[in-house]
Amino acid sequence: MPGKSTTLFYTVDCAHPFITMLGMIAPSPDWIVQINNRNMVRDGKFITRDSGTMIAYDAGTDDGREFTSPVDASLDMPTEPQKNIAPLVEDETDRFQGRIVGRFLIQKIK
């Protein structure tokens, strides 16, 4: 929700130092935000804090271009064939155009 924050807890260790997360932009056809393979180790040590921004991605499973599905369910068409996940930078609605839609903060707690 705009202006709201969500807190999640992850466990990372030497064998699994990367964080990958995605979240749905709701309501939407198949739009998501993601943190992809964020390495929590720098110079051989776990970092205590990391932050960044997120843009909107199209998951490639639904051709919808509006936040909600059409009233007529027959117009809500899945993408065939499905596409690769890609940034919504060529969104024909000019809604996202690669703009920041979220921010994240990762902090070490132990």
Coordinates of N, CA and C in Angstrom, one line a residue:
M1 N 0.8 -1.2 0.0 CA 0.0 0.0 0.0 C 0.9 1.2 0.0
P2 N 0.5 2.2 -0.8 CA 1.3 3.4 -0.8 C 1.5 4.0 0.6
G3 N 2.7 4.4 0.9 CA 3.0 5.0 2.2 C 3.1 4.0 3.4
K4 N 2.9 2.8 3.1 CA 3.0 1.7 4.2 C 4.3 1.0 4.1
S5 N 4.7 0.4 5.2 CA 5.9 -0.4 5.1 C 5.6 -1.8 5.6
T6 N 6.4 -2.8 5.1 CA 6.3 -4.2 5.5 C 7.6 -4.6 6.0
T7 N 7.6 -5.4 7.1 CA 8.8 -5.9 7.7 C 8.8 -7.4 7.5
L8 N 10.0 -7.9 7.0 CA 10.2 -9.3 6.7 C 11.5 -9.7 7.4
F9 N 11.6 -11.0 7.8 CA 12.8 -11.5 8.4 C 13.4 -12.6 7.5
Y10 N 14.6 -12.5 7.2 CA 15.3 -13.6 6.4 C 16.5 -14.0 7.2
T11 N 16.9 -15.3 7.0 CA 18.1 -15.8 7.5 C 19.1 -16.0 6.4
V12 N 20.3 -15.4 6.5 CA 21.4 -15.6 5.6 C 22.6 -16.2 6.3
D13 N 23.4 -16.9 5.7 CA 24.6 -17.5 6.3 C 25.6 -17.6 5.2
C14 N 26.8 -18.1 5.5 CA 27.9 -18.2 4.6 C 27.6 -19.0 3.4
A15 N 26.7 -20.0 3.6 CA 26.4 -20.9 2.4 C 25.2 -20.3 1.6
H16 N 24.5 -19.3 2.2 CA 23.4 -18.7 1.5 C 23.4 -17.2 1.8
P17 N 24.3 -16.5 1.1 CA 24.4 -15.0 1.5 C 23.6 -14.1 0.6
F18 N 22.8 -14.6 -0.3 CA 22.0 -13.8 -1.2 C 20.5 -13.7 -0.7
I19 N 19.9 -12.6 -1.0 CA 18.5 -12.4 -0.7 C 17.8 -12.1 -2.1
T20 N 16.7 -12.9 -2.3 CA 15.9 -12.6 -3.5 C 14.4 -12.6 -2.9
M21 N 13.7 -11.6 -3.4 CA 12.3 -11.4 -2.9 C 11.5 -10.8 -4.0
L22 N 10.3 -11.1 -4.1 CA 9.4 -10.4 -5.0 C 8.0 -10.2 -4.3
G23 N 7.4 -9.2 -4.7 CA 6.1 -8.9 -4.2 C 5.2 -8.4 -5.3
M24 N 3.9 -8.7 -5.2 CA 2.9 -8.3 -6.2 C 2.5 -6.9 -6.0
I25 N 2.3 -6.2 -7.0 CA 1.7 -4.9 -7.0 C 0.2 -5.2 -7.2
A26 N -0.6 -4.9 -6.1 CA -2.0 -5.3 -6.1 C -2.9 -4.0 -6.0
P27 N -4.0 -4.0 -6.7 CA -4.3 -5.0 -7.7 C -3.5 -4.7 -9.0
S28 N -3.2 -5.7 -9.8 CA -2.6 -5.6 -11.1 C -2.7 -6.9 -11.8
P29 N -2.5 -6.9 -13.1 CA -2.5 -8.2 -13.9 C -1.4 -9.1 -13.4
D30 N -0.2 -8.7 -13.4 CA 0.9 -9.6 -13.0 C 2.2 -8.7 -12.7
W31 N 2.0 -7.5 -12.2 CA 3.1 -6.6 -12.0 C 3.7 -6.9 -10.6
I32 N 5.0 -6.8 -10.6 CA 5.7 -7.1 -9.3 C 6.9 -6.1 -9.1
V33 N 7.4 -6.2 -7.9 CA 8.7 -5.5 -7.5 C 9.6 -6.7 -7.0
Q34 N 10.9 -6.4 -7.1 CA 11.8 -7.5 -6.7 C 13.1 -7.0 -6.2
I35 N 13.7 -7.8 -5.4 CA 15.1 -7.7 -5.0 C 15.7 -9.0 -5.5
N36 N 16.7 -8.9 -6.3 CA 17.2 -10.1 -7.0 C 18.6 -10.4 -6.7
N37 N 18.9 -11.5 -6.0 CA 20.3 -11.9 -5.7 C 21.1 -10.8 -5.1
R38 N 20.6 -10.2 -4.0 CA 21.3 -9.2 -3.3 C 22.3 -9.9 -2.4
N39 N 23.6 -9.7 -2.6 CA 24.6 -10.3 -1.8 C 24.8 -9.5 -0.5
M40 N 24.7 -10.3 0.6 CA 24.8 -9.6 1.9 C 26.3 -9.7 2.4
V41 N 27.2 -10.2 1.6 CA 28.6 -10.2 2.0 C 29.4 -9.3 1.1
R42 N 30.2 -8.5 1.7 CA 31.1 -7.6 1.0 C 32.5 -7.7 1.7
D43 N 33.5 -7.9 0.8 CA 34.9 -8.0 1.3 C 35.0 -9.1 2.4
G44 N 34.3 -10.2 2.2 CA 34.4 -11.3 3.1 C 33.6 -11.2 4.4
K45 N 32.9 -10.1 4.6 CA 32.1 -9.9 5.8 C 30.7 -9.6 5.5
F46 N 29.8 -10.0 6.5 CA 28.4 -9.7 6.3 C 28.2 -8.2 6.5
I47 N 27.4 -7.6 5.6 CA 27.2 -6.1 5.8 C 26.1 -5.9 6.9
T48 N 26.1 -4.8 7.5 CA 25.1 -4.5 8.5 C 23.9 -3.8 8.0
R49 N 24.0 -3.2 6.8 CA 22.9 -2.4 6.3 C 23.0 -2.3 4.8
D50 N 21.9 -2.4 4.1 CA 21.9 -2.2 2.6 C 20.5 -1.6 2.3
S51 N 20.5 -0.8 1.3 CA 19.2 -0.2 0.9 C 19.2 0.0 -0.7
G52 N 18.0 0.2 -1.2 CA 17.9 0.4 -2.6 C 16.5 0.8 -3.0
T53 N 16.3 0.9 -4.3 CA 15.0 1.3 -4.8 C 14.5 0.1 -5.7
M54 N 13.2 0.1 -5.9 CA 12.5 -0.9 -6.7 C 11.7 -0.2 -7.8
I55 N 11.7 -0.9 -9.0 CA 10.8 -0.4 -10.1 C 9.8 -1.5 -10.4
A56 N 8.8 -1.2 -11.1 CA 7.8 -2.2 -11.5 C 8.3 -3.1 -12.6
Y57 N 7.9 -4.4 -12.5 CA 8.2 -5.4 -13.5 C 6.9 -6.0 -14.0
D58 N 6.9 -6.5 -15.2 CA 5.8 -7.3 -15.8 C 6.3 -8.7 -15.7
A59 N 5.5 -9.6 -15.0 CA 5.8 -11.0 -14.8 C 5.6 -11.8 -16.1
G60 N 5.0 -11.2 -17.1 CA 4.9 -11.9 -18.4 C 3.8 -12.9 -18.5
T61 N 2.8 -12.9 -17.6 CA 1.8 -14.0 -17.6 C 0.4 -13.5 -18.0
D62 N 0.2 -12.1 -18.0 CA -1.1 -11.6 -18.3 C -0.9 -10.3 -19.1
D63 N -1.7 -10.1 -20.1 CA -1.6 -9.0 -21.0 C -2.3 -7.7 -20.5
G64 N -2.9 -7.8 -19.3 CA -3.6 -6.6 -18.8 C -2.7 -5.4 -18.7
R65 N -3.3 -4.2 -18.9 CA -2.6 -2.9 -18.9 C -3.2 -2.0 -17.9
E66 N -4.2 -2.4 -17.1 CA -4.8 -1.6 -16.1 C -4.6 -2.3 -14.8
F67 N -4.9 -1.6 -13.7 CA -4.7 -2.2 -12.3 C -5.7 -3.3 -12.0
T68 N -6.9 -3.2 -12.6 CA -7.9 -4.2 -12.4 C -8.3 -4.9 -13.6
S69 N -8.8 -6.1 -13.5 CA -9.2 -6.9 -14.7 C -10.4 -6.3 -15.3
P70 N -10.6 -6.6 -16.6 CA -11.8 -6.1 -17.3 C -13.1 -6.7 -16.6
V71 N -14.2 -5.9 -16.6 CA -15.4 -6.4 -16.1 C -15.8 -7.7 -16.8
D72 N -15.6 -7.7 -18.2 CA -15.9 -8.9 -19.0 C -14.7 -9.8 -18.9
A73 N -14.9 -10.9 -18.2 CA -13.8 -11.9 -17.9 C -13.2 -12.4 -19.2
S74 N -14.0 -12.4 -20.3 CA -13.5 -13.0 -21.6 C -12.4 -12.0 -22.1
L75 N -12.3 -10.8 -21.7 CA -11.3 -9.9 -22.1 C -10.0 -10.0 -21.3
D76 N -10.0 -10.7 -20.2 CA -8.8 -10.9 -19.4 C -8.0 -12.1 -19.9
M77 N -7.1 -11.8 -20.8 CA -6.4 -12.8 -21.5 C -5.0 -13.1 -21.0
P78 N -4.6 -14.3 -20.7 CA -3.3 -14.6 -20.3 C -2.3 -14.4 -21.5
T79 N -1.1 -14.1 -21.2 CA -0.1 -13.9 -22.2 C 0.3 -15.3 -22.8
E80 N 0.1 -15.4 -24.1 CA 0.5 -16.7 -24.8 C 1.4 -16.3 -26.0
P81 N 2.6 -16.8 -26.1 CA 3.3 -17.6 -25.0 C 3.7 -16.6 -23.9
Q82 N 4.0 -17.2 -22.7 CA 4.4 -16.3 -21.6 C 5.7 -15.7 -21.9
K83 N 6.0 -14.5 -21.4 CA 7.2 -13.8 -21.7 C 8.1 -13.8 -20.4
N84 N 9.4 -13.4 -20.6 CA 10.3 -13.2 -19.5 C 9.9 -12.1 -18.6
I85 N 10.2 -12.1 -17.4 CA 10.0 -11.0 -16.5 C 10.8 -9.8 -17.0
A86 N 10.2 -8.6 -17.1 CA 10.9 -7.5 -17.7 C 10.4 -6.2 -17.0
P87 N 11.3 -5.2 -16.9 CA 10.9 -3.9 -16.3 C 9.8 -3.3 -17.1
L88 N 8.8 -2.6 -16.5 CA 7.8 -1.9 -17.1 C 8.3 -0.5 -17.6
V89 N 9.1 -0.5 -18.6 CA 9.6 0.8 -19.0 C 9.0 1.2 -20.4
E90 N 8.3 0.2 -21.0 CA 7.6 0.5 -22.2 C 6.1 0.3 -22.0
D91 N 5.7 0.6 -20.9 CA 4.3 0.5 -20.5 C 3.5 1.5 -21.3
E92 N 2.6 1.0 -22.2 CA 1.8 1.8 -23.1 C 0.9 2.8 -22.3
T93 N 0.6 2.6 -21.1 CA -0.2 3.5 -20.3 C 0.6 4.7 -19.8
D94 N 2.0 4.6 -19.9 CA 2.9 5.6 -19.4 C 2.8 5.7 -17.9
R95 N 2.4 4.6 -17.2 CA 2.2 4.6 -15.8 C 3.5 4.5 -15.0
F96 N 4.4 3.7 -15.4 CA 5.6 3.4 -14.6 C 6.8 4.0 -15.3
Q97 N 7.1 3.7 -16.5 CA 8.2 4.2 -17.3 C 9.5 4.1 -16.5
G98 N 9.7 3.0 -15.8 CA 11.0 2.8 -15.0 C 11.1 3.6 -13.8
R99 N 10.0 4.3 -13.4 CA 10.1 5.1 -12.1 C 10.2 4.2 -10.9
I100 N 10.7 4.8 -9.8 CA 10.8 4.1 -8.6 C 9.4 3.9 -8.0
V101 N 9.1 2.7 -7.6 CA 7.8 2.5 -7.0 C 7.9 2.0 -5.5
G102 N 9.1 1.7 -5.1 CA 9.3 1.3 -3.7 C 10.8 1.4 -3.3
R103 N 11.0 1.3 -2.0 CA 12.4 1.3 -1.5 C 12.5 0.2 -0.5
F104 N 13.7 -0.3 -0.3 CA 13.9 -1.3 0.7 C 15.1 -1.0 1.5
L105 N 15.1 -1.5 2.8 CA 16.2 -1.4 3.7 C 16.4 -2.7 4.3
I106 N 17.6 -3.2 4.3 CA 18.0 -4.5 4.9 C 19.0 -4.2 6.0
Q107 N 18.6 -4.7 7.2 CA 19.5 -4.5 8.4 C 19.8 -5.8 9.0
K108 N 21.1 -5.9 9.4 CA 21.5 -7.1 10.2 C 21.0 -7.0 11.6
I109 N 20.3 -8.0 12.1 CA 19.8 -7.9 13.5 C 20.5 -8.8 14.5
K110 N 21.3 -9.7 14.0 CA 22.1 -10.6 14.9 C 23.5 -10.6 14.4

